């Protein structure tokens, strides 16, 4: 009955399946070598602390923890996030996952045909959401040279203006970007904020990995460079547990009010019990304790992956050296097709995400994203050896 | 900086604040007599059972309960819902609240200008979501006479066709409707399904209260009358706890696939830990045990409210007699304005929701919705006495 598929639905051009989520629908990630997802390691979930905190939340809040809550989030969590981020509480909206933060920003800001600027590559889940609102997404590739980088944006902006279109916002993941793992320098951040001010558009700063830094110093957030022009999106998924589906948005109160009204009809409020658990975790310092362990664990896995790539990858394969986060990005020789190669790789037991899915213009066919947080060191080692063998056969 | 309010946002006509949620933002419901919200009574939350079930979930599922989950929902909960509703599991999608179910149906089905048929009055949160997608919402008032009722729909449908517009779906709450508390008869349900078949549109059946029946027999759902044409939305909020933000959608797999793809970019997956807790509650029979207690409690509160209205309400005020659910609907004499009266009422300590907010055409100015699930019998009694006094001064 394929009629049902499209007959009643709206303009199908706005539907864009996530190849990543579809992988998870079909394959048990624990049964293969998966470099595919952005999954934290289950070792990092402080189960006993969570069990005790849940019991404590039931004692402390009683029925309130299971009742409907405020659309903007429960006060205790909003205040804990405000304190952690050093912003006034009226600038904090709790979201039901930072993916919802991305989606809701697009929903309140973007009319069909409006332009969203982003890096190329950029986060697949964001591109998927942008597309669902029929935004005109323009990707700009990174240039090491600052002036060339600015020029690349200036010329894209000029194109948009020539077409008489409106740029609604720039979507950026400045820290340990998904998928590349790379971060923007302070100068690059200042340049982008200056462009937003010059051409008067907003910036959506997606920052789920910021606290997962394994070397180097923290770089000021885009939000800190212009708090009234930047909507900052944070997430508990990588620093606490994704199973709670909690994140936050920090923005000018007038912008937050739009998100608040939208969220009323979206899901009324974020999960209430989960919010109290997260608030207790933040306030008790348990989240920071756990974060230190997580950082140590992931740093080890990143170092392991880098050394394994060095040792086993064939000539012509290069990769990024992330200072934090969950991912690095692999580039194969020109002509390699990571999508075509995927079936062979998966049937051999190795999953990754083809880089072209992260490129708004579907370029980057010879790239792939590799996650290093999810698997054990043993599986990372076996997985890299296996992938390297497969790539050798393909490339050489 | 009011510029921020609208300058960057999309067509502001699509924003529609919920006066109900805004009440909750400003007022502590426990500090007043609140007939306003659709809140369950906190007594109905089985706290100790939940505490033990949470501990059991941690033992049974470990890290899996805190990891990302499948977009369609965790298998255990989908199977438990499928069993409870007597449908195949491939027809079940878990939603992050049934409000999200309403929103996601609209998002995948409705282009701006498409028509959504609904009852007048209808659920405010649904009207808000429909408006946010710029749907053309047409409300049809209920007629006791079946032919007149059919005629009312036929003539609205004829109007829509004459305008060359497309009806995407009929939105209905057949059981203990929000706000009226009334249910559709079997004949009325058959008539509506026949219309959907004749004019080829879908039906979204919103059914959060179906299991809260205090008298009379269950009436077949719209879904059971045409499972391929009806999307059925269920909720755990009224039978378990709203703080978990969990619901479900049951539909033809091809329609569910649209919702699945949309949900990928909406929030990736529903809260995972909460889903396992709900699944355990269903499977262990604890949910049904608790539901029986809840039904007994709410039946008592409904009976109390009906007898108090009988005793205290002035001449010219009438109300519905719901066989279940959380609400009844009050009608004051022509000329009464429940919105204008609200400030006086709230400052005296009584909250309700003005009926006009539930009418797509903003009619029903002399009506109000009263909830009877939230407050204690003592507060219901005091609240009705107070409201009756205020109404006497206003009406007589």
PDB file of N, CA, C and O in Angstrom, chain A residues 172-214:
ATOM      1  N   UNK A 172      26.867  26.429  13.656  1.00  0.00           N
ATOM      2  CA  UNK A 172      28.268  26.079  13.876  1.00  0.00           C
ATOM      3  C   UNK A 172      28.447  25.175  15.088  1.00  0.00           C
ATOM      4  O   UNK A 172      27.760  25.334  16.103  1.00  0.00           O
ATOM      5  N   UNK A 173      29.395  24.244  14.985  1.00  0.00           N
ATOM      6  CA  UNK A 173      29.849  23.428  16.121  1.00  0.00           C
ATOM      7  C   UNK A 173      31.330  23.760  16.301  1.00  0.00           C
ATOM      8  O   UNK A 173      32.194  23.114  15.714  1.00  0.00           O
ATOM      9  N   UNK A 174      31.636  24.817  17.083  1.00  0.00           N
ATOM     10  CA  UNK A 174      33.019  25.317  17.115  1.00  0.00           C
ATOM     11  C   UNK A 174      33.992  24.367  17.810  1.00  0.00           C
ATOM     12  O   UNK A 174      35.195  24.404  17.513  1.00  0.00           O
ATOM     13  N   UNK A 175      33.489  23.540  18.716  1.00  0.00           N
ATOM     14  CA  UNK A 175      34.398  22.684  19.492  1.00  0.00           C
ATOM     15  C   UNK A 175      34.260  21.217  19.099  1.00  0.00           C
ATOM     16  O   UNK A 175      33.195  20.623  19.273  1.00  0.00           O
ATOM     17  N   UNK A 176      35.390  20.657  18.564  1.00  0.00           N
ATOM     18  CA  UNK A 176      35.451  19.217  18.248  1.00  0.00           C
ATOM     19  C   UNK A 176      34.258  18.832  17.384  1.00  0.00           C
ATOM     20  O   UNK A 176      33.460  17.949  17.711  1.00  0.00           O
ATOM     21  N   UNK A 177      34.189  19.492  16.259  1.00  0.00           N
ATOM     22  CA  UNK A 177      33.033  19.435  15.381  1.00  0.00           C
ATOM     23  C   UNK A 177      32.655  18.017  14.983  1.00  0.00           C
ATOM     24  O   UNK A 177      33.494  17.132  14.892  1.00  0.00           O
ATOM     25  N   UNK A 178      31.359  17.835  14.818  1.00  0.00           N
ATOM     26  CA  UNK A 178      30.811  16.617  14.265  1.00  0.00           C
ATOM     27  C   UNK A 178      30.544  16.890  12.790  1.00  0.00           C
ATOM     28  O   UNK A 178      29.733  17.765  12.492  1.00  0.00           O
ATOM     29  N   UNK A 179      31.218  16.264  11.849  1.00  0.00           N
ATOM     30  CA  UNK A 179      31.994  15.026  11.965  1.00  0.00           C
ATOM     31  C   UNK A 179      33.513  15.186  12.048  1.00  0.00           C
ATOM     32  O   UNK A 179      34.200  14.207  12.359  1.00  0.00           O
ATOM     33  N   UNK A 180      34.065  16.383  11.810  1.00  0.00           N
ATOM     34  CA  UNK A 180      35.521  16.451  11.554  1.00  0.00           C
ATOM     35  C   UNK A 180      36.367  16.283  12.816  1.00  0.00           C
ATOM     36  O   UNK A 180      37.536  15.921  12.749  1.00  0.00           O
ATOM     37  N   UNK A 181      35.789  16.607  13.986  1.00  0.00           N
ATOM     38  CA  UNK A 181      36.561  16.564  15.222  1.00  0.00           C
ATOM     39  C   UNK A 181      37.391  17.816  15.443  1.00  0.00           C
ATOM     40  O   UNK A 181      37.995  17.992  16.506  1.00  0.00           O
ATOM     41  N   UNK A 182      37.424  18.705  14.458  1.00  0.00           N
ATOM     42  CA  UNK A 182      38.266  19.909  14.557  1.00  0.00           C
ATOM     43  C   UNK A 182      37.536  21.058  15.246  1.00  0.00           C
ATOM     44  O   UNK A 182      36.309  21.092  15.301  1.00  0.00           O
ATOM     45  N   UNK A 183      38.317  21.994  15.781  1.00  0.00           N
ATOM     46  CA  UNK A 183      37.766  23.162  16.472  1.00  0.00           C
ATOM     47  C   UNK A 183      38.149  24.436  15.747  1.00  0.00           C
ATOM     48  O   UNK A 183      39.151  24.476  15.038  1.00  0.00           O
ATOM     49  N   UNK A 184      37.340  25.483  15.928  1.00  0.00           N
ATOM     50  CA  UNK A 184      37.655  26.787  15.367  1.00  0.00           C
ATOM     51  C   UNK A 184      38.588  27.533  16.305  1.00  0.00           C
ATOM     52  O   UNK A 184      38.432  27.462  17.523  1.00  0.00           O
ATOM     53  N   UNK A 185      39.549  28.250  15.737  1.00  0.00           N
ATOM     54  CA  UNK A 185      40.430  29.094  16.549  1.00  0.00           C
ATOM     55  C   UNK A 185      39.637  30.310  17.041  1.00  0.00           C
ATOM     56  O   UNK A 185      38.566  30.629  16.507  1.00  0.00           O
ATOM     57  N   UNK A 186      40.199  31.008  18.032  1.00  0.00           N
ATOM     58  CA  UNK A 186      39.540  32.215  18.539  1.00  0.00           C
ATOM     59  C   UNK A 186      39.363  33.234  17.404  1.00  0.00           C
ATOM     60  O   UNK A 186      38.302  33.840  17.261  1.00  0.00           O
ATOM     61  N   UNK A 187      40.395  33.370  16.561  1.00  0.00           N
ATOM     62  CA  UNK A 187      40.318  34.342  15.465  1.00  0.00           C
ATOM     63  C   UNK A 187      39.184  33.973  14.502  1.00  0.00           C
ATOM     64  O   UNK A 187      38.448  34.836  14.022  1.00  0.00           O
ATOM     65  N   UNK A 188      39.054  32.689  14.235  1.00  0.00           N
ATOM     66  CA  UNK A 188      37.979  32.248  13.337  1.00  0.00           C
ATOM     67  C   UNK A 188      36.611  32.531  13.959  1.00  0.00           C
ATOM     68  O   UNK A 188      35.677  32.962  13.278  1.00  0.00           O
ATOM     69  N   UNK A 189      36.500  32.330  15.272  1.00  0.00           N
ATOM     70  CA  UNK A 189      35.224  32.601  15.955  1.00  0.00           C
ATOM     71  C   UNK A 189      34.899  34.089  15.894  1.00  0.00           C
ATOM     72  O   UNK A 189      33.764  34.487  15.612  1.00  0.00           O
ATOM     73  N   UNK A 190      35.934  34.912  16.153  1.00  0.00           N
ATOM     74  CA  UNK A 190      35.715  36.365  16.107  1.00  0.00           C
ATOM     75  C   UNK A 190      35.308  36.791  14.696  1.00  0.00           C
ATOM     76  O   UNK A 190      34.421  37.628  14.514  1.00  0.00           O
ATOM     77  N   UNK A 191      35.928  36.186  13.698  1.00  0.00           N
ATOM     78  CA  UNK A 191      35.607  36.520  12.304  1.00  0.00           C
ATOM     79  C   UNK A 191      34.150  36.190  11.995  1.00  0.00           C
ATOM     80  O   UNK A 191      33.414  37.002  11.418  1.00  0.00           O
ATOM     81  N   UNK A 192      33.685  35.011  12.434  1.00  0.00           N
ATOM     82  CA  UNK A 192      32.307  34.590  12.140  1.00  0.00           C
ATOM     83  C   UNK A 192      31.289  35.480  12.852  1.00  0.00           C
ATOM     84  O   UNK A 192      30.273  35.882  12.273  1.00  0.00           O
ATOM     85  N   UNK A 193      31.580  35.831  14.107  1.00  0.00           N
ATOM     86  CA  UNK A 193      30.670  36.715  14.844  1.00  0.00           C
ATOM     87  C   UNK A 193      30.630  38.092  14.173  1.00  0.00           C
ATOM     88  O   UNK A 193      29.560  38.702  14.024  1.00  0.00           O
ATOM     89  N   UNK A 194      31.792  38.565  13.714  1.00  0.00           N
ATOM     90  CA  UNK A 194      31.837  39.863  13.021  1.00  0.00           C
ATOM     91  C   UNK A 194      30.981  39.816  11.751  1.00  0.00           C
ATOM     92  O   UNK A 194      30.261  40.770  11.429  1.00  0.00           O
ATOM     93  N   UNK A 195      31.037  38.703  11.033  1.00  0.00           N
ATOM     94  CA  UNK A 195      30.207  38.558   9.820  1.00  0.00           C
ATOM     95  C   UNK A 195      28.716  38.589  10.188  1.00  0.00           C
ATOM     96  O   UNK A 195      27.919  39.248   9.515  1.00  0.00           O
ATOM     97  N   UNK A 196      28.357  37.887  11.264  1.00  0.00           N
ATOM     98  CA  UNK A 196      26.950  37.862  11.696  1.00  0.00           C
ATOM     99  C   UNK A 196      26.484  39.276  12.032  1.00  0.00           C
ATOM    100  O   UNK A 196      25.353  39.656  11.720  1.00  0.00           O
ATOM    101  N   UNK A 197      27.380  40.052  12.652  1.00  0.00           N
ATOM    102  CA  UNK A 197      27.021  41.429  13.004  1.00  0.00           C
ATOM    103  C   UNK A 197      26.941  42.295  11.746  1.00  0.00           C
ATOM    104  O   UNK A 197      26.006  43.066  11.564  1.00  0.00           O
ATOM    105  N   UNK A 198      27.909  42.114  10.846  1.00  0.00           N
ATOM    106  CA  UNK A 198      27.962  42.930   9.628  1.00  0.00           C
ATOM    107  C   UNK A 198      26.733  42.683   8.753  1.00  0.00           C
ATOM    108  O   UNK A 198      26.106  43.625   8.271  1.00  0.00           O
ATOM    109  N   UNK A 199      26.359  41.415   8.587  1.00  0.00           N
ATOM    110  CA  UNK A 199      25.234  41.072   7.691  1.00  0.00           C
ATOM    111  C   UNK A 199      23.953  40.775   8.463  1.00  0.00           C
ATOM    112  O   UNK A 199      22.947  40.377   7.874  1.00  0.00           O
ATOM    113  N   UNK A 200      24.012  40.978   9.782  1.00  0.00           N
ATOM    114  CA  UNK A 200      22.831  40.888  10.632  1.00  0.00           C
ATOM    115  C   UNK A 200      22.071  39.566  10.519  1.00  0.00           C
ATOM    116  O   UNK A 200      20.909  39.528  10.124  1.00  0.00           O
ATOM    117  N   UNK A 201      22.739  38.478  10.845  1.00  0.00           N
ATOM    118  CA  UNK A 201      22.027  37.210  11.037  1.00  0.00           C
ATOM    119  C   UNK A 201      22.426  36.625  12.393  1.00  0.00           C
ATOM    120  O   UNK A 201      23.382  37.091  13.022  1.00  0.00           O
ATOM    121  N   UNK A 202      21.654  35.639  12.839  1.00  0.00           N
ATOM    122  CA  UNK A 202      21.932  35.005  14.125  1.00  0.00           C
ATOM    123  C   UNK A 202      22.942  33.873  13.948  1.00  0.00           C
ATOM    124  O   UNK A 202      23.250  33.463  12.828  1.00  0.00           O
ATOM    125  N   UNK A 203      23.445  33.372  15.065  1.00  0.00           N
ATOM    126  CA  UNK A 203      24.307  32.188  15.054  1.00  0.00           C
ATOM    127  C   UNK A 203      23.711  31.158  16.004  1.00  0.00           C
ATOM    128  O   UNK A 203      23.319  31.498  17.127  1.00  0.00           O
ATOM    129  N   UNK A 204      23.557  29.924  15.537  1.00  0.00           N
ATOM    130  CA  UNK A 204      23.191  28.822  16.418  1.00  0.00           C
ATOM    131  C   UNK A 204      24.461  28.029  16.697  1.00  0.00           C
ATOM    132  O   UNK A 204      25.054  27.446  15.787  1.00  0.00           O
ATOM    133  N   UNK A 205      24.928  28.107  17.953  1.00  0.00           N
ATOM    134  CA  UNK A 205      26.158  27.430  18.356  1.00  0.00           C
ATOM    135  C   UNK A 205      25.792  26.105  19.009  1.00  0.00           C
ATOM    136  O   UNK A 205      25.224  26.075  20.107  1.00  0.00           O
ATOM    137  N   UNK A 206      26.104  25.014  18.333  1.00  0.00           N
ATOM    138  CA  UNK A 206      25.788  23.680  18.834  1.00  0.00           C
ATOM    139  C   UNK A 206      27.035  23.144  19.521  1.00  0.00           C
ATOM    140  O   UNK A 206      28.074  22.980  18.887  1.00  0.00           O
ATOM    141  N   UNK A 207      26.920  22.901  20.830  1.00  0.00           N
ATOM    142  CA  UNK A 207      28.138  22.621  21.581  1.00  0.00           C
ATOM    143  C   UNK A 207      28.020  21.412  22.515  1.00  0.00           C
ATOM    144  O   UNK A 207      28.250  21.528  23.718  1.00  0.00           O
ATOM    145  N   UNK A 208      27.701  20.235  21.958  1.00  0.00           N
ATOM    146  CA  UNK A 208      27.534  19.064  22.830  1.00  0.00           C
ATOM    147  C   UNK A 208      28.838  18.475  23.363  1.00  0.00           C
ATOM    148  O   UNK A 208      28.830  17.719  24.333  1.00  0.00           O
ATOM    149  N   UNK A 209      29.977  18.835  22.713  1.00  0.00           N
ATOM    150  CA  UNK A 209      31.257  18.180  23.075  1.00  0.00           C
ATOM    151  C   UNK A 209      32.200  19.094  23.828  1.00  0.00           C
ATOM    152  O   UNK A 209      33.284  18.663  24.248  1.00  0.00           O
ATOM    153  N   UNK A 210      31.823  20.367  23.994  1.00  0.00           N
ATOM    154  CA  UNK A 210      32.755  21.386  24.513  1.00  0.00           C
ATOM    155  C   UNK A 210      33.511  20.939  25.758  1.00  0.00           C
ATOM    156  O   UNK A 210      34.709  21.210  25.886  1.00  0.00           O
ATOM    157  N   UNK A 211      32.833  20.229  26.652  1.00  0.00           N
ATOM    158  CA  UNK A 211      33.501  19.865  27.917  1.00  0.00           C
ATOM    159  C   UNK A 211      34.372  18.624  27.803  1.00  0.00           C
ATOM    160  O   UNK A 211      35.074  18.266  28.742  1.00  0.00           O
ATOM    161  N   UNK A 212      34.363  17.994  26.633  1.00  0.00           N
ATOM    162  CA  UNK A 212      35.196  16.798  26.424  1.00  0.00           C
ATOM    163  C   UNK A 212      36.503  17.189  25.735  1.00  0.00           C
ATOM    164  O   UNK A 212      36.756  16.824  24.592  1.00  0.00           O
ATOM    165  N   UNK A 213      37.331  17.953  26.443  1.00  0.00           N
ATOM    166  CA  UNK A 213      38.618  18.399  25.879  1.00  0.00           C
ATOM    167  C   UNK A 213      39.739  17.558  26.472  1.00  0.00           C
ATOM    168  O   UNK A 213      39.854  17.419  27.680  1.00  0.00           O
ATOM    169  N   UNK A 214      40.601  17.006  25.607  1.00  0.00           N
ATOM    170  CA  UNK A 214      41.664  16.078  26.048  1.00  0.00           C
ATOM    171  C   UNK A 214      43.040  16.723  26.030  1.00  0.00           C
ATOM    172  O   UNK A 214      43.997  16.189  26.585  1.00  0.00           O
TER     173      UNK A 214
END
